[in-house]
Amino acid sequence: MKRLFYSISVLLVLTPALLLLGSIGTAYVSPAKINVLAFAGFGFTLLWLLNLVLALWLLIRRSFWIIIPLLALAASWSHWNNTFQISSRSTNHPEELGQTLKVMSYNTRMFDYYGHSGLEGTPQRTYDDILRQGADLLCFQEYYTNLNKKDFSPTAIAAKFRGYPHKHIHYATTHQQNTGYGLAIFSKYPLVDQGVVRFEHSRNMAIYADVKVGETTIRVFSVHLESIGFQDNDLNVLDSLDFRMTESQKQGLVNISRKLTRAFKMRSSQAETLARHIKNAPYPVIVCGDFNDTPVSYVYRTMRGKLKDAFVESGSGFGATYNGRLPSLRIDYIFHDPAFKSWNFETLPLPYSDHHPIMTTLDLKPQS
């Protein structure tokens, strides 16, 4: 009996550690090769905290087995650092920095064209809250214009953002008179070049613009990677799950799994394509966008490469950007060249989209 109890105890210590190590495997193996690891990545935060609690309990017990959760925590520390920050790097006097650029990235959900937020006065409230932040550079995903509603016309939006005279807009799908759905970059500084990065078999894409800030030219990417494509019925299945699943719920889970697997694979390919563009850029880069993936993922690691994550540099907490019915996740990012320094990263709690906008101040010429 004593031997059985000992074996169970070892298993209870070892299993969470192995699961945690398995969850970080998603960052190193493409879902196109092994997609099950991509699912494991969603459990990283809970597994990390579980191992931390286990380590504290074993410390109190003065058990030698504390080495197991400690090794797992140490091996996954860099991923935890990308997920959670205790303190932020901030300044109340950005004018005392070098050459600064305040950047916002926002998946607007078409400026709430279909009224998903249930709030009155959109999109005007959306425009006003964006402008109130005073960013120098705006990167929009799910940018949308339409002549059927006056507040959504290109003329109305251009008038609202007249403080941004330089812009690059590209539509993935178009309507009458050059309106549609796509991506946009609005800038207070001149654009010297611009372009589009398309993905196969997808209407998702990326655009870029070369922005001239003083004597510094920067290539700015606005990115929207493949969405999972959840519908209300998929979310209803997740909300209704219990231990006694019906056949309908089981089929719903199968459909959800298929959507996730498809999105994982497509995003991995899209991230690899963009990583090559980023690596070959003629200027230092800033990458903004909705990646639809967490910081513990192949997409995040591939896209980031040698760039810095503005949240990791100057954010705090978990920095959750998703505003939908699923658990809070950080899936929107601002990456930047290592030569720049980020300050005052914020996740803004605007209620108009299923994403929160993010913003940071970049010092393009930081003091050594």
PDB file of C-alpha atoms in Angstrom, residues 53-192:
ATOM      1  CA  VAL A  53       1.116  25.980  -6.668  1.00  0.00           C
ATOM      2  CA  LEU A  54       2.502  22.452  -6.633  1.00  0.00           C
ATOM      3  CA  ALA A  55       6.050  23.757  -6.140  1.00  0.00           C
ATOM      4  CA  LEU A  56       4.930  25.911  -3.203  1.00  0.00           C
ATOM      5  CA  TRP A  57       3.133  22.957  -1.621  1.00  0.00           C
ATOM      6  CA  LEU A  58       6.212  20.737  -2.011  1.00  0.00           C
ATOM      7  CA  LEU A  59       8.357  23.517  -0.550  1.00  0.00           C
ATOM      8  CA  ILE A  60       6.179  23.564   2.549  1.00  0.00           C
ATOM      9  CA  ARG A  61       6.425  19.773   2.716  1.00  0.00           C
ATOM     10  CA  ARG A  62      10.215  20.039   2.210  1.00  0.00           C
ATOM     11  CA  SER A  63       9.963  17.366  -0.440  1.00  0.00           C
ATOM     12  CA  PHE A  64      12.785  16.477  -2.801  1.00  0.00           C
ATOM     13  CA  TRP A  65      10.204  16.200  -5.597  1.00  0.00           C
ATOM     14  CA  ILE A  66       9.980  19.989  -5.764  1.00  0.00           C
ATOM     15  CA  ILE A  67      12.732  19.726  -8.360  1.00  0.00           C
ATOM     16  CA  ILE A  68      10.203  18.469 -10.960  1.00  0.00           C
ATOM     17  CA  PRO A  69       7.802  21.453 -11.042  1.00  0.00           C
ATOM     18  CA  LEU A  70      10.741  23.835 -10.598  1.00  0.00           C
ATOM     19  CA  LEU A  71      12.456  22.444 -13.701  1.00  0.00           C
ATOM     20  CA  ALA A  72       9.217  22.682 -15.692  1.00  0.00           C
ATOM     21  CA  LEU A  73       8.674  26.285 -14.542  1.00  0.00           C
ATOM     22  CA  ALA A  74      12.253  27.209 -15.421  1.00  0.00           C
ATOM     23  CA  ALA A  75      12.033  25.577 -18.862  1.00  0.00           C
ATOM     24  CA  SER A  76       8.849  27.505 -19.648  1.00  0.00           C
ATOM     25  CA  TRP A  77       9.841  30.814 -18.033  1.00  0.00           C
ATOM     26  CA  SER A  78      10.371  32.728 -21.299  1.00  0.00           C
ATOM     27  CA  HIS A  79       6.848  31.786 -22.419  1.00  0.00           C
ATOM     28  CA  TRP A  80       5.397  32.879 -19.089  1.00  0.00           C
ATOM     29  CA  ASN A  81       7.299  36.148 -19.481  1.00  0.00           C
ATOM     30  CA  ASN A  82       5.561  36.631 -22.847  1.00  0.00           C
ATOM     31  CA  THR A  83       2.202  35.894 -21.216  1.00  0.00           C
ATOM     32  CA  PHE A  84       2.298  37.901 -17.983  1.00  0.00           C
ATOM     33  CA  GLN A  85       4.097  41.036 -16.820  1.00  0.00           C
ATOM     34  CA  ILE A  86       4.186  42.310 -13.244  1.00  0.00           C
ATOM     35  CA  SER A  87       5.270  45.886 -13.907  1.00  0.00           C
ATOM     36  CA  SER A  88       5.341  48.184 -16.906  1.00  0.00           C
ATOM     37  CA  ARG A  89       7.933  50.583 -18.266  1.00  0.00           C
ATOM     38  CA  SER A  90       6.179  53.921 -18.317  1.00  0.00           C
ATOM     39  CA  THR A  91       6.849  57.625 -18.444  1.00  0.00           C
ATOM     40  CA  ASN A  92       4.682  60.679 -17.867  1.00  0.00           C
ATOM     41  CA  HIS A  93       7.057  62.772 -19.948  1.00  0.00           C
ATOM     42  CA  PRO A  94       7.428  61.193 -23.426  1.00  0.00           C
ATOM     43  CA  GLU A  95       8.685  64.549 -24.681  1.00  0.00           C
ATOM     44  CA  GLU A  96      11.899  63.849 -22.749  1.00  0.00           C
ATOM     45  CA  LEU A  97      12.558  60.725 -24.814  1.00  0.00           C
ATOM     46  CA  GLY A  98      14.279  60.742 -28.206  1.00  0.00           C
ATOM     47  CA  GLN A  99      12.259  60.590 -31.418  1.00  0.00           C
ATOM     48  CA  THR A 100       8.893  59.080 -30.473  1.00  0.00           C
ATOM     49  CA  LEU A 101       6.102  57.454 -32.440  1.00  0.00           C
ATOM     50  CA  LYS A 102       2.794  56.621 -30.761  1.00  0.00           C
ATOM     51  CA  VAL A 103       1.274  53.542 -32.395  1.00  0.00           C
ATOM     52  CA  MET A 104      -2.223  52.035 -32.142  1.00  0.00           C
ATOM     53  CA  SER A 105      -3.404  48.704 -33.549  1.00  0.00           C
ATOM     54  CA  TYR A 106      -7.114  47.876 -33.617  1.00  0.00           C
ATOM     55  CA  ASN A 107      -9.308  45.176 -35.117  1.00  0.00           C
ATOM     56  CA  THR A 108     -12.405  47.360 -35.481  1.00  0.00           C
ATOM     57  CA  ARG A 109     -14.896  44.610 -36.382  1.00  0.00           C
ATOM     58  CA  MET A 110     -15.989  46.764 -39.314  1.00  0.00           C
ATOM     59  CA  PHE A 111     -16.575  49.737 -36.979  1.00  0.00           C
ATOM     60  CA  ASP A 112     -19.572  47.835 -35.597  1.00  0.00           C
ATOM     61  CA  TYR A 113     -21.433  48.050 -38.915  1.00  0.00           C
ATOM     62  CA  TYR A 114     -23.825  45.245 -37.915  1.00  0.00           C
ATOM     63  CA  GLY A 115     -24.389  46.554 -34.380  1.00  0.00           C
ATOM     64  CA  HIS A 116     -22.876  43.548 -32.575  1.00  0.00           C
ATOM     65  CA  SER A 117     -21.896  45.720 -29.620  1.00  0.00           C
ATOM     66  CA  GLY A 118     -25.526  46.656 -28.940  1.00  0.00           C
ATOM     67  CA  LEU A 119     -24.410  50.230 -28.247  1.00  0.00           C
ATOM     68  CA  GLU A 120     -25.956  53.373 -29.651  1.00  0.00           C
ATOM     69  CA  GLY A 121     -23.937  55.891 -31.621  1.00  0.00           C
ATOM     70  CA  THR A 122     -21.377  53.660 -33.274  1.00  0.00           C
ATOM     71  CA  PRO A 123     -19.298  54.180 -35.377  1.00  0.00           C
ATOM     72  CA  GLN A 124     -19.012  57.845 -34.308  1.00  0.00           C
ATOM     73  CA  ARG A 125     -18.146  56.866 -30.729  1.00  0.00           C
ATOM     74  CA  THR A 126     -15.519  54.493 -32.119  1.00  0.00           C
ATOM     75  CA  TYR A 127     -13.920  57.211 -34.243  1.00  0.00           C
ATOM     76  CA  ASP A 128     -13.988  59.715 -31.373  1.00  0.00           C
ATOM     77  CA  ASP A 129     -12.398  57.330 -28.868  1.00  0.00           C
ATOM     78  CA  ILE A 130      -9.656  56.397 -31.333  1.00  0.00           C
ATOM     79  CA  LEU A 131      -8.860  60.044 -32.065  1.00  0.00           C
ATOM     80  CA  ARG A 132      -8.859  60.899 -28.367  1.00  0.00           C
ATOM     81  CA  GLN A 133      -5.737  58.727 -27.884  1.00  0.00           C
ATOM     82  CA  GLY A 134      -3.617  60.998 -30.076  1.00  0.00           C
ATOM     83  CA  ALA A 135      -1.654  58.239 -31.822  1.00  0.00           C
ATOM     84  CA  ASP A 136       0.715  59.141 -34.655  1.00  0.00           C
ATOM     85  CA  LEU A 137       0.102  55.883 -36.494  1.00  0.00           C
ATOM     86  CA  LEU A 138      -3.096  53.816 -36.735  1.00  0.00           C
ATOM     87  CA  CYS A 139      -3.117  50.227 -37.978  1.00  0.00           C
ATOM     88  CA  PHE A 140      -6.619  48.883 -38.566  1.00  0.00           C
ATOM     89  CA  GLN A 141      -7.770  45.335 -39.204  1.00  0.00           C
ATOM     90  CA  GLU A 142     -11.312  44.634 -40.440  1.00  0.00           C
ATOM     91  CA  TYR A 143     -11.386  48.177 -41.787  1.00  0.00           C
ATOM     92  CA  TYR A 144     -14.727  48.766 -43.508  1.00  0.00           C
ATOM     93  CA  THR A 145     -16.411  51.330 -45.733  1.00  0.00           C
ATOM     94  CA  ASN A 146     -19.865  51.258 -47.274  1.00  0.00           C
ATOM     95  CA  LEU A 147     -22.027  53.798 -49.112  1.00  0.00           C
ATOM     96  CA  ASN A 148     -25.272  52.433 -47.671  1.00  0.00           C
ATOM     97  CA  LYS A 149     -24.696  54.221 -44.348  1.00  0.00           C
ATOM     98  CA  LYS A 150     -23.312  57.739 -44.385  1.00  0.00           C
ATOM     99  CA  ASP A 151     -21.083  57.281 -41.317  1.00  0.00           C
ATOM    100  CA  PHE A 152     -19.285  54.430 -43.095  1.00  0.00           C
ATOM    101  CA  SER A 153     -18.553  56.146 -46.397  1.00  0.00           C
ATOM    102  CA  PRO A 154     -14.878  56.708 -47.358  1.00  0.00           C
ATOM    103  CA  THR A 155     -15.545  60.457 -47.397  1.00  0.00           C
ATOM    104  CA  ALA A 156     -16.987  60.458 -43.877  1.00  0.00           C
ATOM    105  CA  ILE A 157     -14.110  58.405 -42.476  1.00  0.00           C
ATOM    106  CA  ALA A 158     -11.514  60.527 -44.284  1.00  0.00           C
ATOM    107  CA  ALA A 159     -13.092  63.654 -42.799  1.00  0.00           C
ATOM    108  CA  LYS A 160     -13.048  62.145 -39.323  1.00  0.00           C
ATOM    109  CA  PHE A 161      -9.377  61.164 -39.663  1.00  0.00           C
ATOM    110  CA  ARG A 162      -8.259  64.297 -41.477  1.00  0.00           C
ATOM    111  CA  GLY A 163      -5.438  64.628 -38.946  1.00  0.00           C
ATOM    112  CA  TYR A 164      -3.889  61.615 -40.701  1.00  0.00           C
ATOM    113  CA  PRO A 165      -3.236  62.902 -44.233  1.00  0.00           C
ATOM    114  CA  HIS A 166      -1.181  59.872 -45.287  1.00  0.00           C
ATOM    115  CA  LYS A 167      -2.858  56.481 -45.570  1.00  0.00           C
ATOM    116  CA  HIS A 168      -2.648  53.076 -47.206  1.00  0.00           C
ATOM    117  CA  ILE A 169      -5.957  51.196 -47.552  1.00  0.00           C
ATOM    118  CA  HIS A 170      -6.375  47.867 -49.288  1.00  0.00           C
ATOM    119  CA  TYR A 171      -9.641  45.928 -49.549  1.00  0.00           C
ATOM    120  CA  ALA A 172      -9.780  42.145 -49.540  1.00  0.00           C
ATOM    121  CA  THR A 173     -13.348  42.359 -50.799  1.00  0.00           C
ATOM    122  CA  THR A 174     -14.800  45.374 -52.585  1.00  0.00           C
ATOM    123  CA  HIS A 175     -18.218  46.927 -53.089  1.00  0.00           C
ATOM    124  CA  GLN A 176     -19.391  49.768 -55.271  1.00  0.00           C
ATOM    125  CA  GLN A 177     -17.165  52.807 -55.878  1.00  0.00           C
ATOM    126  CA  ASN A 178     -14.061  51.378 -54.204  1.00  0.00           C
ATOM    127  CA  THR A 179     -15.524  50.565 -50.799  1.00  0.00           C
ATOM    128  CA  GLY A 180     -15.153  47.307 -48.913  1.00  0.00           C
ATOM    129  CA  TYR A 181     -13.499  45.221 -46.209  1.00  0.00           C
ATOM    130  CA  GLY A 182      -9.763  45.075 -45.585  1.00  0.00           C
ATOM    131  CA  LEU A 183      -6.801  46.681 -43.817  1.00  0.00           C
ATOM    132  CA  ALA A 184      -5.611  50.245 -43.355  1.00  0.00           C
ATOM    133  CA  ILE A 185      -2.650  52.275 -42.126  1.00  0.00           C
ATOM    134  CA  PHE A 186      -3.248  55.947 -41.238  1.00  0.00           C
ATOM    135  CA  SER A 187      -0.215  58.114 -40.555  1.00  0.00           C
ATOM    136  CA  LYS A 188       0.596  61.684 -39.558  1.00  0.00           C
ATOM    137  CA  TYR A 189       3.936  61.159 -41.304  1.00  0.00           C
ATOM    138  CA  PRO A 190       4.565  60.759 -45.061  1.00  0.00           C
ATOM    139  CA  LEU A 191       4.472  57.335 -46.719  1.00  0.00           C
ATOM    140  CA  VAL A 192       7.263  56.770 -49.248  1.00  0.00           C
TER     141      VAL A 192
END
